[in-house]
Amino acid sequence: RWPSLLKYYSHTDGVSWLEEYKARHNAGLEAQRIVASFSKRFFSEHVPCDGFSDIETLGCPSHFFEDELMCILNMEGRKGLTWKYYAKKILYFLRQQNILKNLKEYLQRPTDQQSFLEGAVLIDQYCNPLSDICLKSVQAQVDDITDKVRKVLRAKNPRHPSLASKAGEVLVPEVELQRQVLDAMNCVLYEQLKYKGNELDYYNSLNSYIHQVLIRRTGIPISLSVLYLTIARQLGVKLEPVNFPSHFLLRWCQGKEGSTDIFDYTYIDAFGKGKQLTVKECEYLIGHHVTEEFYGVVTSKEVLQRMVGNLLNLGKRESTDQSYQLLRDSLDLYLAMYPDNVQHLMLQARLYFHLGIWPEKVLDILQHIQALDPSQHGAVGYLVQHTLEHIERRKEEVGPEVKHRSDEKHKEVCFSIGLVMKHKRYGYNCVIYGWDPACMMGHEWIRNMNVHSLPHGPHQPFYNVLVEDGSCRYAAQENLEYNSEPREIPHPDIGRYFSEFTGVHYLPNTELEIRYPEDLELTRATVQKIYSSGKE
């Protein structure tokens, strides 16, 4: 464990290693206590916004706490699935809180100290908090590309000023020398390294994450522009970002520095292999005329706003758990930059309301919206009323419903929780985490899913299943069959319901077993009957 913690120490510090070890040990115990408590507290609902209050008031060093969470996540084998599930949620929260703090510090710096690359990395980190992304690593990869450009430049012009060891500190003065840099950049990026705009999969969120752009060598106009601009500036060529509609561009001054004449600039399309464009060609690119204001330079904050806006639009495109998470993350980022933006505050309130999570926070957001813009009272009033109703319903909820297989109404239920199944019609693999003696969905769902076309219709057991593609489905008993070759189901919520995969079936965690107290014994008997004669 210790190599990953060395970055927190200085070689000159006098450290009592015994005290450090004790602190790490105690942080580990605290992390284990909190992780263990999460399953019992939050099994029936999304972890509430105040669910992480224990973590926000930690009495131990946060890096030791995080280190213990990583140890839980890296446990070998197929055990500890519930612990891993909640450790992941806590780590996600912890890292996002730190990244948000770093973003706010970044935005408070003077504009000339706000690196475009660092801003892109912060967005990347916030949307992928469990990935190992750091500015130092990304910068090293960019430096490597810059060195390759210098090599090409040296072959063309051995005396080029950009070849000096600290060329980025001094701007290359002559336009022709700047052109040589851009030509060398285009040669390395687009001919040698094969970077290109991702036209085939344009609306993939990976195109917006700078570490993925470097790995996959493809992206969208804004992410490729940040990379292109960073390399150019390191070589002494000052390119500037242009918030052009529909297609982000860079501009390169051909006239007097700081000119306000849009015709004094050449515009560069990093998405289009570094092609250099005139004003008229920029308009051809998007198919219509635009006013001069769209050719102006924008700040790093405005660049980040557009990057986050792209992610926000991607989150709106689909109704999946992944897109909802992207929408939540991008709204967090947007509101960190513009905390009083009524439109995005309302979107955040509607999103939480739609997902049925954090009703208390929804009320806080709505109160803030009403204070900012009283004209929103109609929409605010509607959401307040329904949110209060949701809170009241939650208060009235009794304990968990317990389903005994011995009950007469459950006699037709053939399968049990933890069994790995296969869908007869669609062929997907899944694991059962709940069941009903008959279809419990509403008439509209039954009609839309054409349930009445099944031989037994809705009057047969239906099963809640976690599917290998990450979705949750509700399947009729007649459509499921035992999986002859059971394997692990890679679903993000597997640990919410199960503690271990035995190799042929899943063991329910304590909370799920309380709800289905007689299923585990049946699952074991079923597995013994099906698989004992074959391979173990």
XYZ file of C-alpha atoms in Angstrom:
536
model
C 0.000 0.000 0.000
C 2.712 2.478 0.903
C 4.161 3.347 -2.531
C 0.866 5.001 -3.504
C 0.988 7.105 -0.321
C 4.572 8.372 -0.691
C 3.414 11.455 -2.617
C 1.967 12.811 0.637
C 5.410 12.980 2.262
C 8.483 15.107 1.711
C 11.988 13.633 1.926
C 12.885 16.451 4.303
C 9.998 15.825 6.710
C 10.748 14.230 10.041
C 8.010 11.580 10.146
C 7.094 9.255 12.989
C 6.262 6.183 10.946
C 4.743 4.381 13.913
C 2.261 7.259 14.360
C 1.572 7.284 10.606
C 0.882 3.557 10.654
C -1.473 3.953 13.609
C -3.311 6.751 11.779
C -3.605 4.589 8.638
C -4.843 1.626 10.699
C -7.501 3.719 12.444
C -8.596 5.273 9.126
C -9.004 1.737 7.771
C -11.248 0.743 10.657
C -13.332 3.898 10.213
C -13.711 3.275 6.469
C -14.777 -0.332 7.068
C -17.341 0.798 9.677
C -18.907 3.347 7.343
C -18.940 1.005 4.314
C -20.556 -1.751 6.395
C -23.283 0.637 7.577
C -24.280 1.771 4.086
C -26.018 -1.439 2.986
C -28.368 -1.452 5.953
C -29.058 2.281 5.786
C -29.501 2.737 2.055
C -30.570 -0.599 0.552
C -34.139 0.584 -0.124
C -33.287 4.033 -1.508
C -30.644 6.030 -3.334
C -27.946 7.253 -0.954
C -29.455 10.610 0.154
C -27.603 13.913 -0.173
C -26.919 13.882 3.589
C -25.874 10.223 3.496
C -22.229 11.190 3.191
C -22.249 13.473 6.244
C -20.114 10.946 8.184
C -17.454 11.224 5.509
C -17.499 15.020 5.328
C -16.609 15.169 9.031
C -13.908 12.502 9.016
C -11.687 12.419 12.049
C -8.841 10.844 10.081
C -6.618 11.853 7.132
C -8.742 11.645 3.969
C -5.944 10.094 1.891
C -5.725 7.189 4.380
C -9.518 6.782 4.252
C -9.430 6.766 0.444
C -6.560 4.277 0.488
C -8.669 1.831 2.519
C -11.547 2.218 0.043
C -9.129 1.337 -2.775
C -8.013 -1.739 -0.839
C -11.649 -2.858 -0.567
C -12.205 -2.293 -4.303
C -9.046 -4.237 -5.154
C -9.947 -7.287 -3.056
C -9.322 -10.383 -5.135
C -11.932 -12.953 -5.990
C -15.694 -12.775 -6.189
C -16.402 -11.978 -2.551
C -17.180 -8.718 -0.798
C -19.416 -7.501 -3.635
C -21.609 -5.377 -1.346
C -18.620 -3.783 0.345
C -17.122 -3.014 -3.076
C -20.415 -1.510 -4.267
C -20.651 0.994 -1.403
C -16.886 1.637 -1.238
C -17.144 2.675 -4.890
C -20.025 5.071 -4.164
C -18.152 6.659 -1.249
C -14.928 6.978 -3.261
C -16.916 8.521 -6.134
C -18.339 11.135 -3.752
C -15.003 11.857 -2.031
C -13.082 12.385 -5.241
C -15.782 14.507 -6.841
C -15.846 16.787 -3.791
C -12.064 17.272 -4.042
C -12.209 17.869 -7.812
C -15.019 20.419 -7.385
C -12.889 22.244 -4.819
C -9.943 22.240 -7.252
C -12.182 23.553 -10.048
C -13.397 26.453 -7.909
C -9.798 27.316 -6.998
C -8.876 27.158 -10.698
C -11.698 29.563 -11.634
C -10.561 32.082 -8.996
C -7.083 32.414 -10.514
C -6.201 35.249 -12.910
C -7.184 34.340 -16.488
C -3.575 34.103 -17.675
C -2.947 31.396 -15.057
C -5.852 29.213 -16.186
C -4.397 26.535 -18.447
C -6.901 25.200 -20.991
C -5.410 21.726 -20.562
C -5.825 21.810 -16.780
C -9.456 22.874 -17.155
C -10.120 19.990 -19.563
C -8.468 17.568 -17.105
C -10.661 18.812 -14.224
C -13.819 18.143 -16.263
C -12.479 14.729 -17.247
C -11.651 13.882 -13.609
C -15.076 14.952 -12.322
C -16.959 12.798 -14.838
C -14.573 9.845 -14.307
C -13.601 10.093 -10.621
C -12.658 6.415 -10.319
C -10.229 6.534 -13.253
C -6.558 7.296 -12.708
C -6.422 10.705 -14.407
C -3.990 13.408 -13.329
C -2.707 16.602 -14.930
C 0.915 15.473 -14.590
C 0.295 12.320 -16.649
C -1.756 14.126 -19.320
C 0.855 16.895 -19.539
C 3.610 14.281 -19.974
C 1.748 12.794 -22.954
C 1.310 16.244 -24.498
C 5.014 16.960 -23.912
C 5.859 13.742 -25.733
C 3.867 14.895 -28.790
C 5.559 18.308 -28.555
C 8.990 16.634 -28.632
C 7.983 14.749 -31.777
C 6.989 18.068 -33.385
C 10.382 19.549 -32.448
C 12.089 16.603 -34.146
C 10.194 17.251 -37.403
C 10.838 20.999 -37.062
C 14.575 20.430 -36.528
C 14.773 18.479 -39.780
C 13.162 21.407 -41.654
C 14.839 24.304 -39.847
C 17.668 23.457 -37.386
C 17.797 27.090 -36.205
C 14.109 27.491 -35.465
C 13.571 29.439 -32.184
C 11.012 26.854 -30.992
C 13.849 24.327 -30.614
C 15.218 26.208 -27.595
C 14.726 24.279 -24.354
C 12.129 26.702 -22.989
C 10.633 27.890 -26.256
C 7.125 28.139 -24.838
C 8.185 31.050 -22.642
C 8.945 33.218 -25.685
C 6.545 33.758 -28.588
C 7.864 33.029 -32.080
C 7.783 36.497 -33.681
C 7.538 35.960 -37.448
C 4.438 34.572 -39.144
C 6.536 32.358 -41.446
C 8.315 30.754 -38.472
C 4.921 30.214 -36.812
C 3.678 28.573 -40.019
C 6.604 26.127 -39.879
C 5.530 25.122 -36.352
C 1.905 24.547 -37.409
C 3.014 22.526 -40.461
C 5.198 20.337 -38.227
C 2.296 19.928 -35.788
C -0.059 18.820 -38.571
C 2.554 16.354 -39.813
C 2.980 14.747 -36.371
C -0.641 14.835 -35.168
C -2.489 13.883 -38.333
C 0.064 12.007 -40.474
C 2.338 10.260 -37.975
C 0.025 9.757 -34.970
C -3.189 9.554 -37.056
C -5.302 11.867 -34.893
C -8.672 12.627 -36.478
C -12.124 13.985 -35.783
C -14.532 11.253 -34.720
C -17.164 11.668 -37.428
C -18.492 8.091 -37.141
C -19.177 8.238 -33.381
C -19.463 11.974 -32.805
C -21.893 11.791 -29.872
C -19.772 9.494 -27.711
C -18.902 11.141 -24.384
C -15.364 9.693 -24.611
C -14.669 12.291 -27.328
C -14.943 15.011 -24.670
C -12.503 13.506 -22.159
C -8.941 14.657 -22.779
C -7.304 11.462 -21.463
C -9.464 9.422 -23.840
C -8.628 11.747 -26.746
C -4.939 10.965 -26.123
C -5.583 7.211 -25.849
C -7.986 6.863 -28.803
C -6.456 9.685 -30.900
C -9.848 11.008 -31.827
C -12.286 13.576 -30.486
C -14.651 16.423 -31.262
C -13.653 19.970 -32.364
C -13.316 21.423 -28.856
C -11.274 18.596 -27.295
C -8.917 18.395 -30.285
C -8.628 22.211 -30.233
C -7.507 22.192 -26.578
C -4.801 19.657 -27.451
C -3.742 21.568 -30.583
C -3.663 24.944 -28.812
C -1.634 23.543 -25.877
C 1.056 22.077 -28.160
C 1.234 25.274 -30.254
C 1.677 27.467 -27.176
C 4.430 25.170 -25.847
C 6.226 25.803 -29.144
C 5.816 29.571 -28.957
C 2.809 30.042 -31.249
C -0.101 31.859 -29.597
C -3.351 30.387 -30.874
C -6.640 31.512 -29.325
C -9.954 29.673 -28.823
C -12.960 30.770 -30.869
C -16.462 29.810 -29.698
C -17.718 29.369 -33.262
C -21.294 28.021 -33.482
C -21.622 24.267 -34.126
C -17.871 23.848 -34.655
C -15.198 25.029 -32.216
C -12.186 26.680 -33.889
C -8.841 28.305 -33.105
C -7.566 31.562 -34.534
C -4.025 32.565 -35.544
C -3.168 36.264 -35.872
C -1.681 37.314 -39.207
C -1.764 41.049 -38.555
C -1.063 43.306 -35.607
C -1.285 41.466 -32.277
C -4.608 42.075 -30.537
C -6.320 43.192 -33.754
C -10.121 43.420 -33.634
C -10.446 42.877 -37.385
C -11.650 39.299 -37.976
C -9.924 39.317 -41.379
C -6.527 39.689 -39.694
C -6.806 36.085 -38.530
C -6.546 32.624 -40.053
C -8.907 30.110 -38.428
C -7.748 26.574 -37.675
C -9.968 23.484 -37.638
C -8.286 20.946 -35.338
C -11.149 18.516 -36.075
C -10.365 18.806 -39.798
C -6.680 17.862 -39.566
C -5.514 21.397 -38.785
C -6.941 22.933 -41.940
C -6.482 26.703 -42.138
C -9.611 28.660 -43.054
C -10.627 32.147 -44.101
C -13.717 33.869 -42.671
C -15.751 32.833 -45.724
C -14.563 29.214 -45.440
C -15.624 29.163 -41.772
C -19.153 30.020 -42.881
C -19.053 27.295 -45.547
C -18.054 24.881 -42.772
C -21.340 25.372 -40.886
C -23.496 26.325 -43.875
C -24.629 29.815 -42.890
C -23.466 33.377 -42.220
C -22.590 34.462 -38.663
C -21.898 37.885 -37.159
C -18.420 39.082 -36.223
C -18.894 38.440 -32.505
C -18.614 34.677 -33.097
C -15.046 35.090 -34.382
C -13.894 36.655 -31.106
C -11.587 34.990 -28.599
C -13.120 33.378 -25.494
C -11.808 32.810 -21.962
C -10.869 29.488 -20.404
C -14.096 29.592 -18.350
C -16.152 29.958 -21.533
C -14.259 27.042 -23.105
C -15.073 24.892 -20.062
C -18.698 26.063 -20.233
C -18.947 24.805 -23.807
C -17.247 21.482 -22.946
C -19.669 20.948 -20.065
C -22.579 22.029 -22.275
C -21.642 19.319 -24.775
C -21.673 16.686 -22.019
C -24.972 18.032 -20.714
C -26.567 17.642 -24.148
C -25.220 14.087 -24.391
C -26.783 13.304 -21.005
C -30.166 14.515 -22.300
C -30.048 12.289 -25.395
C -30.921 8.991 -23.691
C -32.842 7.740 -20.663
C -30.325 5.304 -19.195
C -28.561 5.158 -15.829
C -25.299 6.157 -17.525
C -26.840 9.188 -19.258
C -28.555 10.289 -16.032
C -25.206 10.101 -14.233
C -23.566 12.147 -17.003
C -26.394 14.688 -16.773
C -25.960 14.954 -12.989
C -22.180 15.349 -13.265
C -22.349 17.964 -16.016
C -25.000 19.947 -14.104
C -22.755 19.917 -11.016
C -19.900 21.301 -13.121
C -22.039 23.936 -14.827
C -23.487 25.167 -11.531
C -20.006 25.267 -9.982
C -19.165 27.840 -12.662
C -22.558 29.608 -12.762
C -24.296 28.880 -9.420
C -27.213 31.257 -10.071
C -28.203 30.049 -13.525
C -31.962 29.551 -13.136
C -32.363 27.367 -16.246
C -29.796 24.820 -15.069
C -30.961 24.935 -11.445
C -34.466 24.089 -12.660
C -33.095 21.258 -14.802
C -31.239 19.887 -11.776
C -34.391 20.048 -9.621
C -36.460 18.311 -12.337
C -33.797 15.624 -12.766
C -33.650 14.767 -9.055
C -37.459 14.828 -8.922
C -37.713 12.516 -11.946
C -35.196 10.083 -10.457
C -36.991 10.172 -7.104
C -33.821 11.085 -5.221
C -32.812 13.760 -2.724
C -36.260 15.399 -2.228
C -34.886 17.660 0.536
C -32.229 18.981 -1.853
C -34.916 19.519 -4.518
C -36.740 21.815 -2.076
C -33.512 23.753 -1.377
C -32.884 24.227 -5.124
C -36.473 25.370 -5.709
C -36.234 27.856 -2.865
C -33.049 29.256 -4.429
C -34.746 29.519 -7.849
C -37.728 31.384 -6.343
C -35.362 33.881 -4.685
C -33.460 34.439 -7.955
C -36.480 34.661 -10.263
C -39.976 35.060 -8.715
C -41.540 34.659 -12.195
C -40.796 30.923 -11.909
C -43.409 30.537 -9.133
C -45.714 28.343 -11.272
C -43.119 25.663 -12.087
C -41.578 25.955 -8.615
C -44.974 25.576 -6.901
C -45.814 22.449 -8.909
C -42.513 20.756 -8.034
C -42.680 21.814 -4.375
C -46.160 20.296 -3.995
C -45.195 16.952 -5.550
C -41.869 16.803 -3.707
C -43.614 17.321 -0.354
C -46.046 14.534 -1.280
C -43.065 12.285 -2.040
C -41.530 13.053 1.364
C -44.850 12.272 3.108
C -45.212 8.965 1.264
C -41.696 7.997 2.277
C -42.529 8.676 5.934
C -45.546 6.370 5.685
C -43.506 3.476 4.285
C -43.343 0.501 6.620
C -40.511 -2.015 6.821
C -39.425 -4.199 3.913
C -41.947 -6.575 2.341
C -40.972 -10.154 3.175
C -41.866 -12.827 0.594
C -42.144 -16.385 1.882
C -42.153 -19.120 -0.721
C -44.385 -21.190 1.542
C -47.271 -18.730 1.015
C -49.993 -20.221 -1.167
C -49.955 -17.222 -3.542
C -46.266 -17.880 -4.317
C -46.609 -21.553 -5.264
C -46.177 -20.859 -9.002
C -42.799 -19.120 -8.531
C -40.253 -21.585 -9.946
C -36.988 -19.625 -9.812
C -35.208 -17.986 -6.880
C -32.939 -15.007 -6.289
C -29.265 -15.471 -7.104
C -29.810 -17.832 -10.043
C -28.025 -16.923 -13.278
C -30.582 -17.194 -16.080
C -30.875 -16.780 -19.835
C -33.730 -15.062 -21.673
C -35.220 -17.502 -24.181
C -36.270 -14.848 -26.656
C -33.536 -12.198 -26.470
C -30.635 -14.414 -25.372
C -29.263 -12.103 -22.685
C -27.689 -13.432 -19.466
C -29.001 -12.120 -16.167
C -29.328 -12.771 -12.437
C -32.602 -12.727 -10.467
C -32.756 -10.220 -7.590
C -36.517 -10.174 -6.968
C -39.834 -11.693 -8.004
C -43.603 -11.166 -7.916
C -46.259 -13.906 -8.127
C -47.827 -11.986 -11.052
C -46.979 -8.927 -13.127
C -47.159 -5.875 -10.852
C -46.640 -3.223 -13.552
C -49.390 -0.837 -14.654
C -51.756 -1.331 -17.600
C -49.773 1.003 -19.858
C -46.509 -0.935 -19.334
C -48.303 -4.252 -19.902
C -49.794 -2.898 -23.131
C -46.512 -1.369 -24.367
C -44.567 -4.569 -23.659
C -47.269 -6.670 -25.338
C -47.473 -8.938 -22.279
C -50.921 -10.238 -23.289
C -49.367 -11.941 -26.320
C -47.533 -14.365 -23.972
C -49.312 -17.734 -23.445
C -49.680 -17.007 -19.715
C -49.960 -13.225 -20.088
C -49.502 -11.144 -16.928
C -50.927 -13.906 -14.715
C -47.608 -15.645 -14.091
C -44.545 -14.891 -11.916
C -42.375 -11.999 -13.090
C -38.733 -11.531 -12.111
C -36.544 -8.486 -11.485
C -33.246 -9.227 -13.211
C -29.877 -7.503 -13.564
C -28.742 -7.903 -17.180
C -25.166 -8.188 -18.427
C -25.549 -5.008 -20.539
C -26.038 -2.958 -17.351
C -29.832 -2.673 -17.585
C -32.515 -3.832 -15.124
C -35.497 -5.682 -16.589
C -38.743 -7.303 -15.552
C -39.069 -10.712 -17.206
C -41.913 -13.235 -17.401
C -41.246 -16.683 -15.979
C -41.992 -18.419 -19.284
C -39.255 -16.355 -20.970
C -36.477 -17.420 -18.594
C -34.445 -20.623 -18.435
C -31.466 -21.842 -16.424
C -28.133 -20.817 -17.872
C -26.162 -23.962 -18.705
C -22.864 -22.062 -18.375
C -23.426 -19.501 -15.600
C -20.910 -16.675 -15.394
C -20.567 -13.392 -13.551
C -22.988 -10.651 -14.576
C -21.037 -7.378 -15.003
C -23.774 -5.080 -13.705
C -22.939 -1.902 -11.719
C -25.631 -2.694 -9.108
C -24.674 -6.328 -8.513
C -23.174 -5.504 -5.102
C -26.324 -3.772 -3.948
C -28.072 -7.133 -3.796
C -25.376 -9.821 -3.631
C -22.305 -10.419 -1.477
C -20.567 -13.144 -3.492
C -20.516 -15.109 -6.750
C -19.841 -18.772 -6.043
C -19.022 -19.674 -9.638
C -22.545 -20.898 -10.444
C -24.876 -18.591 -8.496
C -24.946 -15.422 -6.392
C -25.317 -15.257 -2.612
C -27.764 -12.549 -1.480
C -26.478 -9.975 0.975
C -28.134 -9.602 4.372
C -30.669 -6.999 3.242
C -31.883 -9.021 0.252
C -32.047 -12.227 2.306
C -34.333 -10.498 4.826
C -36.800 -9.866 1.978
C -36.557 -13.387 0.522
C -35.736 -15.541 3.573
C -36.392 -18.926 1.952
C -34.785 -18.341 -1.444
C -31.148 -19.077 -0.659
C -31.888 -22.643 0.403
C -33.901 -23.219 -2.802
C -31.156 -21.635 -4.941
C -28.553 -23.983 -3.458
C -30.799 -27.006 -3.998
C -31.527 -25.917 -7.589
C -27.855 -25.399 -8.368
C -26.978 -28.776 -6.861
C -29.630 -30.447 -8.989
C -28.716 -28.673 -12.265
C -24.943 -28.511 -12.133
C -23.771 -31.367 -9.900
C -23.903 -33.906 -12.725
C -21.877 -31.613 -15.021
C -18.767 -29.561 -14.461
C -18.362 -27.802 -11.129
